[in-house]
Amino acid sequence: MNKKGMAVVFSLIAVVTAGLAAAGGMVESEEKAKPSFTGEYSVAPDGRIAYVMESNGSQTLYVKGRESERSGVYTAEESQKLWSPVFNENGDLSVIETSGYPEGAPGEQEFQLAHSDIVTISAEGGKIETVLQARGVLTNLKKDPAHERLFVQGIHVSTQGEPEEGFKPMESGLYTLKPDGVFEEIRTFDTYSPGSLSISNNGEKMLMILADDYKNATPDSMFESVQRIYEMNIAEPGKLNPVPLENNDVPVSEVVQLEKENKLLVQTIMNYGEGDPLFQYDMVTFDRATGEKGERLGINESVQHTQLSQGESEIYYSKEKDRQNQQQSFELFRYHLESGEEEKIELTPQSS
């Protein structure tokens, strides 16, 4: 082939490559512009669902009504994230608006330089009130079923003073927040942040998941630690009691209380210790009185943010959805405990 012919071929390759790159950019841009569910949601006792969707880097809180109507009630400030919406007893919504986890490798993140608010939005989406402003990263809200207060979880949380620059050792905390804005610490944790908080119906006890070396973690112990379920009396938060379960050496990642049946639903690894590099997750029932394991639900996937319905007949959870462009996105599901049927809940922006 002569030089002219080679030039033509390379020109064609360049054009095709540029076209593919442009097409790929268009697809990625369209995917980014398309609203996607972030995995953050809450279900009200009357069946309404609050959920967060993101489009072009902006996050909006929506409410899906009983008749499937949808409306946007709050949009976060630019570059802010909306986490852990909850329904209050009067039907209003509270949600965390935060700058999120700071950049940096583990051991280098300066959490105290982050900022987080708790915002309350009226049920109609009109009145908006900031009920708490704090430094640090607020990560989780839970409604107390029996009292007018929220349980708040966060990392390096402070409502006063100036931030300290530089890395500080990991410290997370649990707090209560009352409607009048009174914010009080329950207890703090070094090294770890508890997961999957679950509050008893009388508001007196809290279940959580923590690594079993949480009292005195070291680099060696962290490598060998196992995630277990602990129970805390909220009035006496200094002591955590491990919940005895059969095969207690298997890590757990989600817990739900079925108080009517005195049982737990626990997400664990079904093939733990068998040498399979791909873990198989599922939810399993445990009898609280005996600690014995019962039936698997057959979800056979890892789920997050599990929530029990008012009548304890259904659980809700989100699953991470794979995308070709590596954008993190989720889907919401409802699982009927009696029938064993799983139902996907369609979440879209507000109704037209």
C-alpha positions as semicolon CSV with decimal commas, in nm:
position;residue;x (nm);y (nm);z (nm)
1;M;0,000;0,000;0,000
2;N;0,137;0,344;-0,092
3;K;0,167;0,633;0,153
4;K;-0,147;0,799;0,018
5;G;-0,349;0,482;0,071
6;M;-0,213;0,444;0,422
7;A;-0,310;0,804;0,494
8;V;-0,667;0,735;0,380
9;V;-0,690;0,425;0,601
10;F;-0,559;0,609;0,907
11;S;-0,797;0,897;0,834
12;L;-1,089;0,653;0,828
13;I;-0,974;0,494;1,152
14;A;-0,948;0,837;1,312
15;V;-1,299;0,932;1,197
16;V;-1,452;0,605;1,316
17;T;-1,269;0,623;1,650
18;A;-1,377;0,981;1,702
19;G;-1,735;0,885;1,617
20;L;-1,734;0,599;1,864
21;A;-1,586;0,821;2,132
22;A;-1,849;1,086;2,064
23;A;-2,126;0,825;2,073
24;G;-1,990;0,687;2,398
25;G;-1,978;1,036;2,543
26;M;-2,337;1,097;2,434
27;V;-2,454;0,773;2,597
28;E;-2,268;0,855;2,918
29;S;-2,407;1,208;2,913
30;E;-2,762;1,080;2,857
31;E;-2,721;0,826;3,137
32;K;-2,598;1,098;3,369
33;A;-2,891;1,324;3,277
34;K;-3,145;1,045;3,325
35;P;-3,277;1,049;3,686
36;S;-3,157;0,747;3,883
37;F;-3,254;0,616;4,227
38;T;-2,969;0,661;4,478
39;G;-3,082;0,382;4,714
40;E;-3,199;0,627;4,984
41;Y;-3,568;0,585;5,076
42;S;-3,822;0,550;5,358
43;V;-4,171;0,399;5,386
44;A;-4,443;0,569;5,591
45;P;-4,695;0,374;5,803
46;D;-4,964;0,468;5,549
47;G;-4,763;0,324;5,258
48;R;-4,617;0,643;5,109
49;I;-4,257;0,611;4,991
50;A;-3,998;0,888;5,008
51;Y;-3,700;0,836;4,778
52;V;-3,401;1,026;4,641
53;M;-3,317;1,054;4,271
54;E;-3,013;1,212;4,109
55;S;-2,987;1,382;3,771
56;N;-2,688;1,580;3,640
57;G;-2,530;1,571;3,984
58;S;-2,836;1,718;4,157
59;Q;-3,038;1,519;4,412
60;T;-3,411;1,557;4,473
61;L;-3,639;1,401;4,735
62;Y;-3,966;1,265;4,594
63;V;-4,276;1,120;4,756
64;K;-4,479;0,842;4,596
65;G;-4,837;0,847;4,722
66;R;-5,079;0,565;4,785
67;E;-5,239;0,616;4,443
68;S;-4,896;0,609;4,273
69;E;-4,887;0,987;4,224
70;R;-4,536;1,132;4,262
71;S;-4,407;1,476;4,350
72;G;-4,072;1,637;4,422
73;V;-4,066;1,799;4,767
74;Y;-3,705;1,911;4,811
75;T;-3,390;1,958;4,601
76;A;-3,049;1,972;4,763
77;E;-2,802;2,251;4,709
78;E;-2,550;2,197;4,430
79;S;-2,297;1,919;4,505
80;Q;-2,484;1,823;4,825
81;K;-2,630;1,477;4,890
82;L;-2,961;1,371;5,045
83;W;-2,938;1,074;5,280
84;S;-3,170;0,873;5,502
85;P;-3,516;1,033;5,465
86;V;-3,767;0,949;5,741
87;F;-4,137;1,016;5,795
88;N;-4,223;1,188;6,123
89;E;-4,538;1,112;6,323
90;N;-4,723;1,411;6,173
91;G;-4,649;1,298;5,817
92;D;-4,370;1,550;5,756
93;L;-4,031;1,438;5,625
94;S;-3,683;1,482;5,765
95;V;-3,368;1,420;5,562
96;I;-2,992;1,468;5,589
97;E;-2,837;1,716;5,347
98;T;-2,461;1,673;5,355
99;S;-2,141;1,746;5,168
100;G;-2,078;1,371;5,204
101;Y;-1,764;1,173;5,272
102;P;-1,451;1,387;5,225
103;E;-1,199;1,296;4,961
104;G;-0,885;1,109;5,057
105;A;-0,766;0,761;5,135
106;P;-0,865;0,592;5,461
107;G;-0,664;0,750;5,736
108;E;-0,643;1,081;5,549
109;Q;-1,006;1,195;5,533
110;E;-1,080;1,509;5,731
111;F;-1,440;1,443;5,836
112;Q;-1,447;1,743;6,067
113;L;-1,426;1,974;5,763
114;A;-1,748;1,832;5,616
115;H;-2,087;1,989;5,682
116;S;-2,430;1,836;5,733
117;D;-2,783;1,967;5,797
118;I;-3,106;1,797;5,896
119;V;-3,395;1,947;5,704
120;T;-3,766;1,898;5,774
121;I;-4,016;1,935;5,489
122;S;-4,392;1,961;5,535
123;A;-4,602;1,676;5,402
124;E;-4,722;1,896;5,115
125;G;-4,365;1,992;5,026
126;G;-4,415;2,358;5,112
127;K;-4,263;2,461;5,445
128;I;-3,892;2,382;5,479
129;E;-3,701;2,415;5,806
130;T;-3,338;2,342;5,890
131;V;-3,356;2,186;6,237
132;L;-2,985;2,103;6,281
133;Q;-2,658;2,233;6,141
134;A;-2,340;2,043;6,220
135;R;-1,982;1,987;6,119
136;G;-1,890;1,632;6,027
137;V;-2,082;1,376;5,823
138;L;-2,431;1,281;5,938
139;T;-2,494;0,937;5,792
140;N;-2,824;0,801;5,919
141;L;-3,164;0,899;6,064
142;K;-3,402;0,664;6,243
143;K;-3,748;0,748;6,379
144;D;-3,822;0,649;6,737
145;P;-4,153;0,457;6,706
146;A;-4,266;0,555;7,058
147;H;-4,133;0,908;7,112
148;E;-4,116;1,236;6,925
149;R;-3,748;1,220;6,844
150;L;-3,504;1,104;6,582
151;F;-3,194;0,895;6,633
152;V;-2,902;1,048;6,444
153;Q;-2,574;0,882;6,346
154;G;-2,261;1,057;6,225
155;I;-1,883;1,080;6,205
156;H;-1,686;1,357;6,384
157;V;-2,011;1,544;6,454
158;S;-1,998;1,880;6,631
159;T;-2,244;2,168;6,660
160;Q;-1,994;2,415;6,806
161;G;-1,635;2,531;6,781
162;E;-1,401;2,553;6,486
163;P;-1,284;2,247;6,292
164;E;-0,939;2,107;6,354
165;E;-0,734;2,069;6,038
166;G;-0,556;1,743;5,973
167;F;-0,648;1,381;6,026
168;K;-0,826;1,281;6,347
169;P;-0,875;0,917;6,456
170;M;-1,208;0,769;6,353
171;E;-1,494;0,846;6,591
172;S;-1,863;0,797;6,522
173;G;-2,156;0,885;6,743
174;L;-2,523;0,821;6,814
175;Y;-2,748;1,113;6,909
176;T;-3,110;1,208;6,968
177;L;-3,279;1,505;6,801
178;K;-3,610;1,638;6,930
179;P;-3,857;1,850;6,728
180;D;-3,751;2,162;6,921
181;G;-3,391;2,113;6,799
182;V;-3,243;1,972;7,121
183;F;-2,950;1,754;7,013
184;E;-2,796;1,515;7,266
185;E;-2,525;1,250;7,246
186;I;-2,608;0,890;7,340
187;R;-2,259;0,742;7,301
188;T;-1,955;0,738;7,074
189;F;-1,758;0,460;6,905
190;D;-1,390;0,453;6,816
191;T;-1,265;0,299;6,491
192;Y;-1,604;0,169;6,372
193;S;-1,944;0,312;6,287
194;P;-2,242;0,085;6,373
195;G;-2,457;-0,038;6,086
196;S;-2,818;-0,146;6,027
197;L;-2,971;0,032;6,327
198;S;-3,308;-0,113;6,431
199;I;-3,528;0,041;6,705
200;S;-3,775;-0,160;6,915
201;N;-4,142;-0,061;6,896
202;N;-4,135;0,080;7,250
203;G;-3,831;0,295;7,168
204;E;-3,628;0,145;7,453
205;K;-3,376;-0,080;7,275
206;M;-3,162;-0,060;6,964
207;L;-3,006;-0,337;6,759
208;M;-2,692;-0,261;6,559
209;I;-2,415;-0,438;6,371
210;L;-2,057;-0,389;6,489
211;A;-1,727;-0,568;6,448
212;D;-1,660;-0,787;6,750
213;D;-1,332;-0,606;6,830
214;Y;-1,501;-0,266;6,859
215;K;-1,384;-0,218;7,221
216;N;-1,013;-0,237;7,143
217;A;-0,944;-0,261;6,771
218;T;-0,590;-0,312;6,644
219;P;-0,463;-0,363;6,287
220;D;-0,444;-0,737;6,353
221;S;-0,783;-0,765;6,521
222;M;-0,952;-0,563;6,246
223;F;-0,826;-0,810;5,988
224;E;-0,978;-1,100;6,181
225;S;-1,292;-0,933;6,321
226;V;-1,646;-1,053;6,247
227;Q;-1,956;-0,836;6,213
228;R;-2,206;-0,931;6,484
229;I;-2,542;-0,809;6,615
230;Y;-2,547;-0,617;6,945
231;E;-2,837;-0,486;7,153
232;M;-2,825;-0,160;7,346
233;N;-3,061;-0,035;7,615
234;I;-3,099;0,327;7,506
235;A;-3,139;0,446;7,867
236;E;-2,809;0,271;7,955
237;P;-2,602;0,303;7,637
238;G;-2,265;0,219;7,789
239;K;-2,319;-0,155;7,767
240;L;-2,375;-0,353;7,447
241;N;-2,494;-0,712;7,469
242;P;-2,416;-0,952;7,183
243;V;-2,725;-1,123;7,042
244;P;-2,657;-1,499;7,058
245;L;-2,716;-1,668;6,724
246;E;-2,639;-2,012;6,588
247;N;-2,312;-2,014;6,386
248;N;-2,213;-1,679;6,533
249;D;-1,880;-1,679;6,348
250;V;-2,045;-1,581;6,017
251;P;-2,046;-1,205;5,934
252;V;-2,382;-1,030;5,913
253;S;-2,468;-0,710;5,727
254;E;-2,841;-0,635;5,780
255;V;-3,080;-0,699;6,069
256;V;-3,456;-0,649;6,103
257;Q;-3,666;-0,715;6,414
258;L;-3,991;-0,914;6,381
259;E;-4,113;-0,832;6,731
260;K;-4,454;-1,000;6,696
261;E;-4,285;-1,334;6,635
262;N;-3,977;-1,267;6,851
263;K;-3,758;-1,330;6,547
264;L;-3,486;-1,154;6,353
265;L;-3,427;-1,131;5,980
266;V;-3,053;-1,132;5,923
267;Q;-2,853;-1,093;5,602
268;T;-2,548;-1,318;5,609
269;I;-2,311;-1,509;5,382
270;M;-2,447;-1,854;5,303
271;N;-2,120;-2,004;5,174
272;Y;-1,886;-1,842;5,428
273;G;-1,569;-2,045;5,488
274;E;-1,620;-2,272;5,188
275;G;-1,340;-2,121;4,980
276;D;-1,569;-1,978;4,712
277;P;-1,438;-1,631;4,613
278;L;-1,796;-1,520;4,531
279;F;-2,001;-1,477;4,847
280;Q;-2,366;-1,585;4,833
281;Y;-2,587;-1,351;5,038
282;D;-2,939;-1,410;5,167
283;M;-3,175;-1,310;5,447
284;V;-3,238;-1,579;5,710
285;T;-3,478;-1,592;6,007
286;F;-3,345;-1,645;6,359
287;D;-3,551;-1,728;6,667
288;R;-3,451;-1,479;6,938
289;A;-3,544;-1,715;7,221
290;T;-3,327;-2,005;7,103
291;G;-3,083;-1,836;6,862
292;E;-3,161;-2,107;6,607
293;K;-3,156;-2,038;6,234
294;G;-3,475;-2,084;6,034
295;E;-3,566;-2,049;5,669
296;R;-3,386;-1,852;5,400
297;L;-3,598;-1,595;5,219
298;G;-3,446;-1,686;4,884
299;I;-3,350;-1,334;4,779
300;N;-3,002;-1,468;4,693
301;E;-2,852;-1,120;4,651
302;S;-2,699;-0,856;4,871
303;V;-2,952;-0,591;4,980
304;Q;-2,924;-0,260;5,166
305;H;-3,136;-0,027;5,381
306;T;-3,383;-0,299;5,480
307;Q;-3,706;-0,165;5,634
308;L;-4,003;-0,348;5,784
309;S;-4,361;-0,246;5,701
310;Q;-4,599;-0,124;5,971
311;G;-4,779;-0,458;6,002
312;E;-4,458;-0,666;5,980
313;S;-4,593;-0,842;5,671
314;E;-4,342;-0,699;5,422
315;I;-3,985;-0,581;5,406
316;Y;-3,841;-0,323;5,169
317;Y;-3,481;-0,307;5,050
318;S;-3,264;-0,163;4,776
319;K;-3,025;-0,350;4,548
320;E;-2,733;-0,204;4,359
321;K;-2,780;-0,220;3,983
322;D;-2,486;-0,273;3,747
323;R;-2,436;-0,019;3,472
324;Q;-2,205;-0,024;3,173
325;N;-2,065;0,320;3,247
326;Q;-1,995;0,229;3,614
327;Q;-2,248;0,480;3,742
328;Q;-2,378;0,365;4,081
329;S;-2,754;0,314;4,074
330;F;-3,011;0,117;4,271
331;E;-3,355;-0,041;4,251
332;L;-3,620;-0,069;4,524
333;F;-3,802;-0,392;4,608
334;R;-4,081;-0,512;4,837
335;Y;-4,075;-0,870;4,969
336;H;-4,397;-1,030;5,097
337;L;-4,296;-1,241;5,396
338;E;-4,598;-1,474;5,383
339;S;-4,594;-1,557;5,012
340;G;-4,219;-1,521;4,954
341;E;-4,282;-1,304;4,649
342;E;-4,047;-1,019;4,556
343;E;-4,190;-0,714;4,380
344;K;-3,993;-0,436;4,212
345;I;-4,122;-0,087;4,287
346;E;-4,096;0,154;3,996
347;L;-3,953;0,488;4,100
348;T;-3,965;0,784;3,864
349;P;-3,959;1,163;3,892
350;Q;-4,284;1,344;3,964
351;S;-4,601;1,267;3,773
352;S;-4,674;1,480;3,468
